[in-house]
PDB file of C-alpha atoms in Angstrom:
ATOM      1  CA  UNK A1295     214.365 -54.852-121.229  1.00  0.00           C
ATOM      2  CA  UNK A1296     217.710 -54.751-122.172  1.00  0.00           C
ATOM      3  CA  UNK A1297     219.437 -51.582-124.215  1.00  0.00           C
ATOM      4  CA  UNK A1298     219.052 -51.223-127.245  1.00  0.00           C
ATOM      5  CA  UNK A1299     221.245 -49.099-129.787  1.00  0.00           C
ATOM      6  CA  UNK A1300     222.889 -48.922-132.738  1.00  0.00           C
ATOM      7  CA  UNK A1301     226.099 -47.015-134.358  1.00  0.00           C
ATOM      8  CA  UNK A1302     226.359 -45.042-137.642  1.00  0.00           C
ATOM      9  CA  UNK A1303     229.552 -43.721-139.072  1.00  0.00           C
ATOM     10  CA  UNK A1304     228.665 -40.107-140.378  1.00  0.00           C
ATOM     11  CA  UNK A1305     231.164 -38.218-142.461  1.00  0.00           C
ATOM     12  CA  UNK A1306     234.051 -39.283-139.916  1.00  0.00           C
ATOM     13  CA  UNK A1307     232.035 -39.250-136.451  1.00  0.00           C
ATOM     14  CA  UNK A1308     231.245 -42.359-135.060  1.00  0.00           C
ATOM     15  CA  UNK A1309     228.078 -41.978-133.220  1.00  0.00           C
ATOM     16  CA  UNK A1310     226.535 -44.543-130.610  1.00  0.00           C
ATOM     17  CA  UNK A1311     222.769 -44.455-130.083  1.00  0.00           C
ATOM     18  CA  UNK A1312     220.917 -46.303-127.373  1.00  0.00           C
ATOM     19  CA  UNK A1313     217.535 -46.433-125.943  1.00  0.00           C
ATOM     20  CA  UNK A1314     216.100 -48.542-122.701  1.00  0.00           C
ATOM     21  CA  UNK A1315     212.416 -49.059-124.459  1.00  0.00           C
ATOM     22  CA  UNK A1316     211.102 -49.450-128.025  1.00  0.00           C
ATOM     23  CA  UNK A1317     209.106 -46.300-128.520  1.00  0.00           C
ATOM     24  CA  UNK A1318     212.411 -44.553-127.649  1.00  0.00           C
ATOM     25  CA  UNK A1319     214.681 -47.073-129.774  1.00  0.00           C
ATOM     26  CA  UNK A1320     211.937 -46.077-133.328  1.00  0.00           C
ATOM     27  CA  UNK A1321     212.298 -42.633-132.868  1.00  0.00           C
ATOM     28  CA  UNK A1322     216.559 -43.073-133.031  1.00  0.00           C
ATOM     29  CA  UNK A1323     216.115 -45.467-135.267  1.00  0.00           C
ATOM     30  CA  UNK A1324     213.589 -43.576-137.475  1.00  0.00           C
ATOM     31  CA  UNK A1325     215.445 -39.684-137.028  1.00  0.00           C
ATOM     32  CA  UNK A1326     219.420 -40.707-136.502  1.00  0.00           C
ATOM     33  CA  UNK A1327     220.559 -40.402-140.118  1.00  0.00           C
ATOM     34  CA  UNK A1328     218.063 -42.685-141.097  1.00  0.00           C
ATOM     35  CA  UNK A1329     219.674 -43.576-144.980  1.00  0.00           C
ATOM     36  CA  UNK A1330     223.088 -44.395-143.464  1.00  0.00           C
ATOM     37  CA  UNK A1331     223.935 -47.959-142.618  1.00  0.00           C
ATOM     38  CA  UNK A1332     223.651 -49.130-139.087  1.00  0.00           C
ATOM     39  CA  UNK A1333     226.942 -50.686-137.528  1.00  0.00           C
ATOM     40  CA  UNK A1334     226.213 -53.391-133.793  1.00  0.00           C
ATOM     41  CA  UNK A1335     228.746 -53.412-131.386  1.00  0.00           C
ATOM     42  CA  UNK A1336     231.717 -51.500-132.967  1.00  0.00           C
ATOM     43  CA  UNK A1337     235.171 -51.593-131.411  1.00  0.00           C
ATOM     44  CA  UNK A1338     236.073 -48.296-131.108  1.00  0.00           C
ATOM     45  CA  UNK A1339     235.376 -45.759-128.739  1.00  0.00           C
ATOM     46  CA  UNK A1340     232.282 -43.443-130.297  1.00  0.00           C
ATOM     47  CA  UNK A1341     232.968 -39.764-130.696  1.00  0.00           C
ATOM     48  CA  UNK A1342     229.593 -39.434-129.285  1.00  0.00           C
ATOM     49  CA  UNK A1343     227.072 -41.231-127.166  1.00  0.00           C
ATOM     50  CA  UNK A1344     223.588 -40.765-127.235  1.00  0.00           C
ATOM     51  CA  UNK A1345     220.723 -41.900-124.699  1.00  0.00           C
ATOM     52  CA  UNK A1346     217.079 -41.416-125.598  1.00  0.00           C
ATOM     53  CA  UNK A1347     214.996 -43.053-122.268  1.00  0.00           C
ATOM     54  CA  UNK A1348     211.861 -42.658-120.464  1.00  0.00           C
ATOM     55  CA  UNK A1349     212.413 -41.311-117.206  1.00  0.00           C
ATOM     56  CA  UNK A1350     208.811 -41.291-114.795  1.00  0.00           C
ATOM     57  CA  UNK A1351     206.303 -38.947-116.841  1.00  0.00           C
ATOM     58  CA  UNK A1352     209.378 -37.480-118.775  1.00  0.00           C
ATOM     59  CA  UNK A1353     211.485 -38.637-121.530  1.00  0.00           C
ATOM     60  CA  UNK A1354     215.266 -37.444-121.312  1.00  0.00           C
ATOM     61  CA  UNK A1355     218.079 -37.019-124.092  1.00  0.00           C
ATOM     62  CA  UNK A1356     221.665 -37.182-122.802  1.00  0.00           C
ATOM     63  CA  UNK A1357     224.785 -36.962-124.440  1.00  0.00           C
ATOM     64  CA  UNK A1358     227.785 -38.525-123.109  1.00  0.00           C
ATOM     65  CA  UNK A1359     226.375 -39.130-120.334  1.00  0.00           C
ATOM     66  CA  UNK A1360     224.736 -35.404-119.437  1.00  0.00           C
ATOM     67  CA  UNK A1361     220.906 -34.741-119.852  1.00  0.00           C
ATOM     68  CA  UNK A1362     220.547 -31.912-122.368  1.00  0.00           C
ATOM     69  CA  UNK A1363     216.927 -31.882-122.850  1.00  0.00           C
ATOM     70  CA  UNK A1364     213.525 -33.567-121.526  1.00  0.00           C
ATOM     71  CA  UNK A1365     209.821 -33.183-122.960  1.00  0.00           C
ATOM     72  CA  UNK A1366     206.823 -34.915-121.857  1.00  0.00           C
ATOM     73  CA  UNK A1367     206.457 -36.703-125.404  1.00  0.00           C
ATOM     74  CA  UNK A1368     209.919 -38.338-127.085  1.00  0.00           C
ATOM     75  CA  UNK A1369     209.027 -36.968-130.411  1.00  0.00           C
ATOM     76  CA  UNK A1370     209.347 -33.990-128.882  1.00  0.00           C
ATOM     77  CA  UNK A1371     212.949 -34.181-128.553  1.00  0.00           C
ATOM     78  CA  UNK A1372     213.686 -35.606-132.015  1.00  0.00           C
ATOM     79  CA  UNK A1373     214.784 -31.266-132.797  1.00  0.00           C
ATOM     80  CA  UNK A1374     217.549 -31.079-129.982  1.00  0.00           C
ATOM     81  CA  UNK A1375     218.840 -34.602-130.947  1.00  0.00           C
ATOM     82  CA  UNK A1376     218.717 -33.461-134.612  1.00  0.00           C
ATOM     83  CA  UNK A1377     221.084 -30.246-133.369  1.00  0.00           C
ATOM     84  CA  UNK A1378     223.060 -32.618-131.191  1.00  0.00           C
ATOM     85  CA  UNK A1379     224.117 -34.836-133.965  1.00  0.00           C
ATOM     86  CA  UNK A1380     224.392 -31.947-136.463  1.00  0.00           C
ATOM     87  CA  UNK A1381     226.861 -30.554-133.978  1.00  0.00           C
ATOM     88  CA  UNK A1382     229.250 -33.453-133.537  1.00  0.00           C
ATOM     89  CA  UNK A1383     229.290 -34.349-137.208  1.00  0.00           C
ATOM     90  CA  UNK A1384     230.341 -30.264-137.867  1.00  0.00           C
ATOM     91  CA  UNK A1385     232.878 -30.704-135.150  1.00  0.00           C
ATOM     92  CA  UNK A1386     234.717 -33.909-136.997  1.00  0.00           C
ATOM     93  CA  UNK A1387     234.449 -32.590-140.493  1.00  0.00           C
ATOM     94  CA  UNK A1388     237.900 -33.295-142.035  1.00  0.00           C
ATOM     95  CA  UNK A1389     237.528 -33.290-145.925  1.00  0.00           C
ATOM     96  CA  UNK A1390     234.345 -31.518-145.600  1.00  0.00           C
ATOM     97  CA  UNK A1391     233.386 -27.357-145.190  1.00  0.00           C
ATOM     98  CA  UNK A1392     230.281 -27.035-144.103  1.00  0.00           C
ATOM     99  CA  UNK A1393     227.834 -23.995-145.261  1.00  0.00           C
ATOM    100  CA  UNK A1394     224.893 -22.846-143.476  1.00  0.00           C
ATOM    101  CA  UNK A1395     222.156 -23.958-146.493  1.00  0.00           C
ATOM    102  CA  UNK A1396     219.580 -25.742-147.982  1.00  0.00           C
ATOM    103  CA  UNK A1397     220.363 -27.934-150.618  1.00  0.00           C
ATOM    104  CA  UNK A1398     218.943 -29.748-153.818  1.00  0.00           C
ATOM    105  CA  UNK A1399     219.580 -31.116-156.680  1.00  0.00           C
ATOM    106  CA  UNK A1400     217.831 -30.429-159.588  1.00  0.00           C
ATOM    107  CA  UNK A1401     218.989 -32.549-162.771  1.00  0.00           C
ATOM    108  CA  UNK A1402     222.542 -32.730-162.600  1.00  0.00           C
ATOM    109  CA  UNK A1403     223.578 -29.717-160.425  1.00  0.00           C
ATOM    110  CA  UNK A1404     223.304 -28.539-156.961  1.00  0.00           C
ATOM    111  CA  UNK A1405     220.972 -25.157-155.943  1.00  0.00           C
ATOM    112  CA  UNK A1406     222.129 -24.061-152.588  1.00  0.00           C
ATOM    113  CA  UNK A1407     219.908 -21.822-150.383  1.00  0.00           C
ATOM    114  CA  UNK A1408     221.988 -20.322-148.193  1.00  0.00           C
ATOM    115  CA  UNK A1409     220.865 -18.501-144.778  1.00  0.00           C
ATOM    116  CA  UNK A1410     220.857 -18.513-141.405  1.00  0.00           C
ATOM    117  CA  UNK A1411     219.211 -20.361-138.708  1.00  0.00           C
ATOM    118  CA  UNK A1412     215.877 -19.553-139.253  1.00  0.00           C
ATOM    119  CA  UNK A1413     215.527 -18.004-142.288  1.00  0.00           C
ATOM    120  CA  UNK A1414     213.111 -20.214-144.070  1.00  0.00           C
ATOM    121  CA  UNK A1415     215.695 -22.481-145.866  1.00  0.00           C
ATOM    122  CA  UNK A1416     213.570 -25.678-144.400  1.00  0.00           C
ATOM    123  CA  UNK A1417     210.474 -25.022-145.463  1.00  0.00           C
ATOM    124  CA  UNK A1418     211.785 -23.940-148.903  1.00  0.00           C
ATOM    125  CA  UNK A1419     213.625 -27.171-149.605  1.00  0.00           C
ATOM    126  CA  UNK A1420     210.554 -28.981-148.652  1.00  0.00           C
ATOM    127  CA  UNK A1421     208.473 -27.318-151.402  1.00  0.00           C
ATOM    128  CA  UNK A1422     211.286 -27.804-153.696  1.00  0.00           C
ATOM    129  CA  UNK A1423     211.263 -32.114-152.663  1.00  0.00           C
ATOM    130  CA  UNK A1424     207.155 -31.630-153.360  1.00  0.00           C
ATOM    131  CA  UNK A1425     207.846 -30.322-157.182  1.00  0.00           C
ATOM    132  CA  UNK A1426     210.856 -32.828-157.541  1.00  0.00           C
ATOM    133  CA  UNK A1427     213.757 -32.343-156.088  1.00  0.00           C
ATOM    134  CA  UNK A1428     216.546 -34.374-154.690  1.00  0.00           C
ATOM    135  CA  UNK A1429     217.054 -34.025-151.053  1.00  0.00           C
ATOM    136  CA  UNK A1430     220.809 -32.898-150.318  1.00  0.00           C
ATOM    137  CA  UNK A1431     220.305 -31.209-146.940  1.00  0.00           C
ATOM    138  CA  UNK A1432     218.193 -28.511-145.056  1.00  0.00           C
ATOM    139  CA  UNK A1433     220.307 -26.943-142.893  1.00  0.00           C
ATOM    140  CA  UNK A1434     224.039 -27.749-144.259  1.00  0.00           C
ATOM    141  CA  UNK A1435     225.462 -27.733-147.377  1.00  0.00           C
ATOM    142  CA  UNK A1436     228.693 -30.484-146.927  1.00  0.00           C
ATOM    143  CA  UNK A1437     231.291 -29.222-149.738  1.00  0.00           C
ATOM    144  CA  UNK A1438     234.307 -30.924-150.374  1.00  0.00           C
ATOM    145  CA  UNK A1439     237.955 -30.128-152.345  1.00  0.00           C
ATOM    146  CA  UNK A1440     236.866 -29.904-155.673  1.00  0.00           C
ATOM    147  CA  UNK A1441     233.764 -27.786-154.602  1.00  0.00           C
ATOM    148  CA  UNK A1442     230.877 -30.807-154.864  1.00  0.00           C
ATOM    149  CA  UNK A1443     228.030 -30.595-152.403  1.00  0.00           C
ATOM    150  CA  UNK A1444     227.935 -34.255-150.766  1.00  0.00           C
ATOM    151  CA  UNK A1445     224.349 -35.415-149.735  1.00  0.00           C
ATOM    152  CA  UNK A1446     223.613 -34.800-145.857  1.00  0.00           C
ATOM    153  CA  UNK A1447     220.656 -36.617-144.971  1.00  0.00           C
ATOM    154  CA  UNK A1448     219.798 -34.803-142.078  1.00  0.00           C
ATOM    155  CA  UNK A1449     215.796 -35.308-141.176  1.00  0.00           C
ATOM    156  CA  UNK A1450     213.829 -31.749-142.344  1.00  0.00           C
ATOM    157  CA  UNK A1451     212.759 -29.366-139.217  1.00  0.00           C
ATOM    158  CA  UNK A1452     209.981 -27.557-140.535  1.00  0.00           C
ATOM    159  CA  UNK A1453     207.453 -25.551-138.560  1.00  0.00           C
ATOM    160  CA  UNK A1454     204.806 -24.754-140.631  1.00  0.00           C
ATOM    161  CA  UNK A1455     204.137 -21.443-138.832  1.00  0.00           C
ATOM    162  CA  UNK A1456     204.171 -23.019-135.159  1.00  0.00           C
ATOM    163  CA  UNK A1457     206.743 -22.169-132.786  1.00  0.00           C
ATOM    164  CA  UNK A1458     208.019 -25.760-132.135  1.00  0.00           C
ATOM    165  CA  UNK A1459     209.890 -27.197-135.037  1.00  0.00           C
ATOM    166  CA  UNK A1460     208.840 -31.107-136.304  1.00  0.00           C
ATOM    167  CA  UNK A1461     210.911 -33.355-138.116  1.00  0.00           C
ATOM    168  CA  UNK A1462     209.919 -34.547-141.535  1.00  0.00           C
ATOM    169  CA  UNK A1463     211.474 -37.329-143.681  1.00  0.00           C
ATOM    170  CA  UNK A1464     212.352 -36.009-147.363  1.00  0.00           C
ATOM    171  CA  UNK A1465     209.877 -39.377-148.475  1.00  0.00           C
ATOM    172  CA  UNK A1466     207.278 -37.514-146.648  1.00  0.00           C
ATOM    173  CA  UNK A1467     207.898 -35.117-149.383  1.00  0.00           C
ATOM    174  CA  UNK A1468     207.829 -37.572-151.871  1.00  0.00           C
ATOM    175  CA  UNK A1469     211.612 -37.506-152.398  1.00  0.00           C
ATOM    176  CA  UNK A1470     214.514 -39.243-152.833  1.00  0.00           C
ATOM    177  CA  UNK A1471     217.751 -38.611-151.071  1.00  0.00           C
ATOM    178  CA  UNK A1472     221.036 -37.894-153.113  1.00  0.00           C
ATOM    179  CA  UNK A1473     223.304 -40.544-153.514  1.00  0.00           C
ATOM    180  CA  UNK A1474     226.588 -38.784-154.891  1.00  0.00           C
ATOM    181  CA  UNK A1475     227.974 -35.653-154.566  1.00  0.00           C
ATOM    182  CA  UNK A1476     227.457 -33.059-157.792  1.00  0.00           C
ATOM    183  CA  UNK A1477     228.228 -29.842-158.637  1.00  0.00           C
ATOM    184  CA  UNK A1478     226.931 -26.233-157.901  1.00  0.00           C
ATOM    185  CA  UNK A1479     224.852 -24.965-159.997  1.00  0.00           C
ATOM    186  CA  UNK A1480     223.047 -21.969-158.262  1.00  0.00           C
ATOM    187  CA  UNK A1481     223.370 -20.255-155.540  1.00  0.00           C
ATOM    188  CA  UNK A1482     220.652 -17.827-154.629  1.00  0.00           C
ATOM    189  CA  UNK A1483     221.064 -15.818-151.788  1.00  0.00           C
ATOM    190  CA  UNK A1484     216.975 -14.839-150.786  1.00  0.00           C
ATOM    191  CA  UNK A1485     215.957 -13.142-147.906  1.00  0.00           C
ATOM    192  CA  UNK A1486     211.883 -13.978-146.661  1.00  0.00           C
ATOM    193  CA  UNK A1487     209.689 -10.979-146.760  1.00  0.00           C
ATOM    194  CA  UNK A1488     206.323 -10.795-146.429  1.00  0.00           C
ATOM    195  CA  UNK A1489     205.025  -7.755-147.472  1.00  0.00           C
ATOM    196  CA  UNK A1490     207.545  -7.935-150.936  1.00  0.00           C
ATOM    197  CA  UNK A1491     207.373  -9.138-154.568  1.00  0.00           C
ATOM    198  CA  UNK A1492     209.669 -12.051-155.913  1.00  0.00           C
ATOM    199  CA  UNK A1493     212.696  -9.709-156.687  1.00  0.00           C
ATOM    200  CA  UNK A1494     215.970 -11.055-157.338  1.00  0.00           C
ATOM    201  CA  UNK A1495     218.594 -10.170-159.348  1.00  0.00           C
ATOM    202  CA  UNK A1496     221.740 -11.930-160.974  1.00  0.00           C
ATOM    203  CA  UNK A1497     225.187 -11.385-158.774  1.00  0.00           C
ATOM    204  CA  UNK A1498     228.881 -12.124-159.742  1.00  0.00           C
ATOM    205  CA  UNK A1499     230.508 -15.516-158.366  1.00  0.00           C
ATOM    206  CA  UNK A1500     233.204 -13.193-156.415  1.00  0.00           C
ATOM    207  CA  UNK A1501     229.729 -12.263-154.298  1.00  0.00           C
ATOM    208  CA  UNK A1502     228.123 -15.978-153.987  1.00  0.00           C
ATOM    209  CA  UNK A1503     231.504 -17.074-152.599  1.00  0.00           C
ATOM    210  CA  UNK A1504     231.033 -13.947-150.113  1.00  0.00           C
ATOM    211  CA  UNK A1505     227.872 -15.158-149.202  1.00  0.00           C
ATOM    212  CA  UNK A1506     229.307 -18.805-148.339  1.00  0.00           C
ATOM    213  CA  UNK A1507     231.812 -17.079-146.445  1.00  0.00           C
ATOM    214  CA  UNK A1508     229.192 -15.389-144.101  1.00  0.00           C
ATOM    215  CA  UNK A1509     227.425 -18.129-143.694  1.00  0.00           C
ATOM    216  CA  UNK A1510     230.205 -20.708-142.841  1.00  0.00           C
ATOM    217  CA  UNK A1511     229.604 -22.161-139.247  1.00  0.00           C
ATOM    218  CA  UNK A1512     231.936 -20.383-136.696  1.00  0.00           C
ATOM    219  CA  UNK A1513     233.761 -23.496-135.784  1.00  0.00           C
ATOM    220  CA  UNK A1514     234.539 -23.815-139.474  1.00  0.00           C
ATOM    221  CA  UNK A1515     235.569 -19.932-140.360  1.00  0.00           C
ATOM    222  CA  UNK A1516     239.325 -20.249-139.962  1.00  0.00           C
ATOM    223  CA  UNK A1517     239.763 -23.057-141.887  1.00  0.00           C
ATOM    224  CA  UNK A1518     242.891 -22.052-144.349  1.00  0.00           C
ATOM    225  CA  UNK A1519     241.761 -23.641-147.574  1.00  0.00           C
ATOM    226  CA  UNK A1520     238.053 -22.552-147.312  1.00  0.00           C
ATOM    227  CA  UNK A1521     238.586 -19.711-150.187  1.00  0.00           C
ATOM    228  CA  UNK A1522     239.705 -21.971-152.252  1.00  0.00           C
ATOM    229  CA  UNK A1523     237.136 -24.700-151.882  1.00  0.00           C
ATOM    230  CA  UNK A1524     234.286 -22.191-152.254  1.00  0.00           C
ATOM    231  CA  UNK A1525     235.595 -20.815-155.542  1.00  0.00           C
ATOM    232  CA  UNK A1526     235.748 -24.427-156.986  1.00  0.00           C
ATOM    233  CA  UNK A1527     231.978 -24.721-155.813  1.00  0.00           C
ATOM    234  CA  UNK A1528     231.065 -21.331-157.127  1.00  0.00           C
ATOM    235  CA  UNK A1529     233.203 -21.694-160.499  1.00  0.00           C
ATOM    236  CA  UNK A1530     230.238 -22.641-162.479  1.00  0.00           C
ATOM    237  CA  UNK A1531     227.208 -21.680-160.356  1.00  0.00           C
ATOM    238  CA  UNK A1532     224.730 -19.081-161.389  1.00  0.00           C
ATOM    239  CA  UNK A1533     224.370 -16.676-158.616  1.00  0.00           C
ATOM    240  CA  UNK A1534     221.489 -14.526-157.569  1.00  0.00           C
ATOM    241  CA  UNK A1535     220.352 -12.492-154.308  1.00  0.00           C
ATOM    242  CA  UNK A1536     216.988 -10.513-153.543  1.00  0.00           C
ATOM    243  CA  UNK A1537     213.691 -11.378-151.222  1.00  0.00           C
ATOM    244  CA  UNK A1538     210.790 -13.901-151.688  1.00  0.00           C
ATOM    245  CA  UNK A1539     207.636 -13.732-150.590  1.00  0.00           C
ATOM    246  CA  UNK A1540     205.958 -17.364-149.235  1.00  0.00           C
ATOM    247  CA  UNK A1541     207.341 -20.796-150.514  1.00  0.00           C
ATOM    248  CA  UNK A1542     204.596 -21.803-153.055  1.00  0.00           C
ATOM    249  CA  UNK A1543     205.049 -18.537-154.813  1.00  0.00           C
ATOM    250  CA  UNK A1544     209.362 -18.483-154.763  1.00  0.00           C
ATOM    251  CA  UNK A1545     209.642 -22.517-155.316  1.00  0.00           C
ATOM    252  CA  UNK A1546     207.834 -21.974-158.598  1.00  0.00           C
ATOM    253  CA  UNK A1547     209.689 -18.877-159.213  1.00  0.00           C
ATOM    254  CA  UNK A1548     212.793 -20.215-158.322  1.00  0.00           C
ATOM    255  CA  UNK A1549     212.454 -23.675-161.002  1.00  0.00           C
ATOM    256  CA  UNK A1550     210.973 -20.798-163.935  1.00  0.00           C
ATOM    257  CA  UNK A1551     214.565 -19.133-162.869  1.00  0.00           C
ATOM    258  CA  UNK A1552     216.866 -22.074-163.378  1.00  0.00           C
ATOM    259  CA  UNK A1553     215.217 -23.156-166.341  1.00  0.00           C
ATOM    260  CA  UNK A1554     212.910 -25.616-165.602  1.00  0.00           C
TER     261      UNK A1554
END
């Protein structure tokens, strides 16, 4: 069978996609930025090349041209390809700043979750799409000039309380993926506990910047205009830090607190 592939042009990277069979070619096409327009046989050189294929018993993901991960099942890899795209596009971010958080929009404004790797941001945003949210992103919050959070449609990695993560589309959750970029208008800063109460309390905007700030990517941190873009975003945000417990109990907390 002959390759098959695609290209997408994602917020300046050009990335080329290709498989050898078509159970790998669904899973790129299903899981590569799946609400951006595919481009066939684009002149320019890609910023990044991506091979899905089926390898004996194994399946193999390669970029440019260098295996970076294999797995007995191809759905298996659909996390490391997520993380391998999420890295180039972070890497050719010119207009952009990137945060470290989830993101939805509610109405006409942005709430950003942000946190680290890890933290629970995923599986927050996902209960947040269930009770009707707009998908903006679960892992980066794209920000641009005049401080609007730009739609990253990203695939969800939830886990669900397994080890391994699983990607999830946002229709999955019975949402729709944002189409413009909008404003801030939250930011809370919550940190998963288990054994507390919903506590959180209001904090100034000089300390929801602060908290974009630490949780800027590291490739991003030096960037000389990145004050300045995250006080346009915070400028008319409501901002709050504390802990949450699970995500049934803080997504319904979280809508009573913005004023559902």
């Amino acid at each position: 069978m002959p390759t098959l592939g695609f290209e997408v042009r994602a917020f300046g990277c050009h990335i080329q996609v290709a498989a050898e069979c078509l159970e790998t070619y669904a899973i790129l096409e299903r899981y590569v930025f799946p609400s951006l327009p595919r481009l066939v046989g684009g002149a320019e050189k890609p910023d990044i090349s991506i091979r899905l294929v089926r390898v004996s018993d194994q399946f193999q993901l390669s970029v440019d041209d260098a295996v970076v991960a294999s797995a007995g099942q191809a759905i298996s890899l659909v996390p490391d390809l997520i993380r391998v795209l999420d890295e180039a596009v972070i890497q050719h971010l010119t207009t952009l700043h990137a945060v470290h958080a989830g993101a939805v929009l509610w109405g006409e404004r942005v709430l950003l979750l942000p946190g680290v790797t890890h933290s629970g941001k995923s599986s927050l945003v996902a209960e947040l799409l269930r009770r009707g949210a707009t998908y903006f992103s679960d892992e980066y919050a794209l920000i641009d000039s005049e401080g609007r959070v730009h739609p990253y449609p990203r695939p969800l990695l939830l886990r669900n309380g397994c080890p391994e993560q699983f990607p999830v589309l946002p229709g999955e959750c019975n949402a729709s993926i944002g189409d413009a970029p909008a404003p801030v208008g939250w930011v809370l800063a919550l940190e998963y506990r288990p054994e507390c109460t919903w506590s959180v309390a209001a904090m100034p905007q000089s300390e929801g910047l602060l908290t974009l700030l630490r949780n800027t990517p590291h490739v991003l941190a030096e960037s000389p205009d990145l004050v300045r873009v995250f006080q346009h975003a915070v400028a008319g945000a409501t901002c709050y830090a504390g802990c949450r417990t699970d995500v049934a109990d803080a997504a319904g907390q979280i809508l009573r607190l913005i004023g559902r």
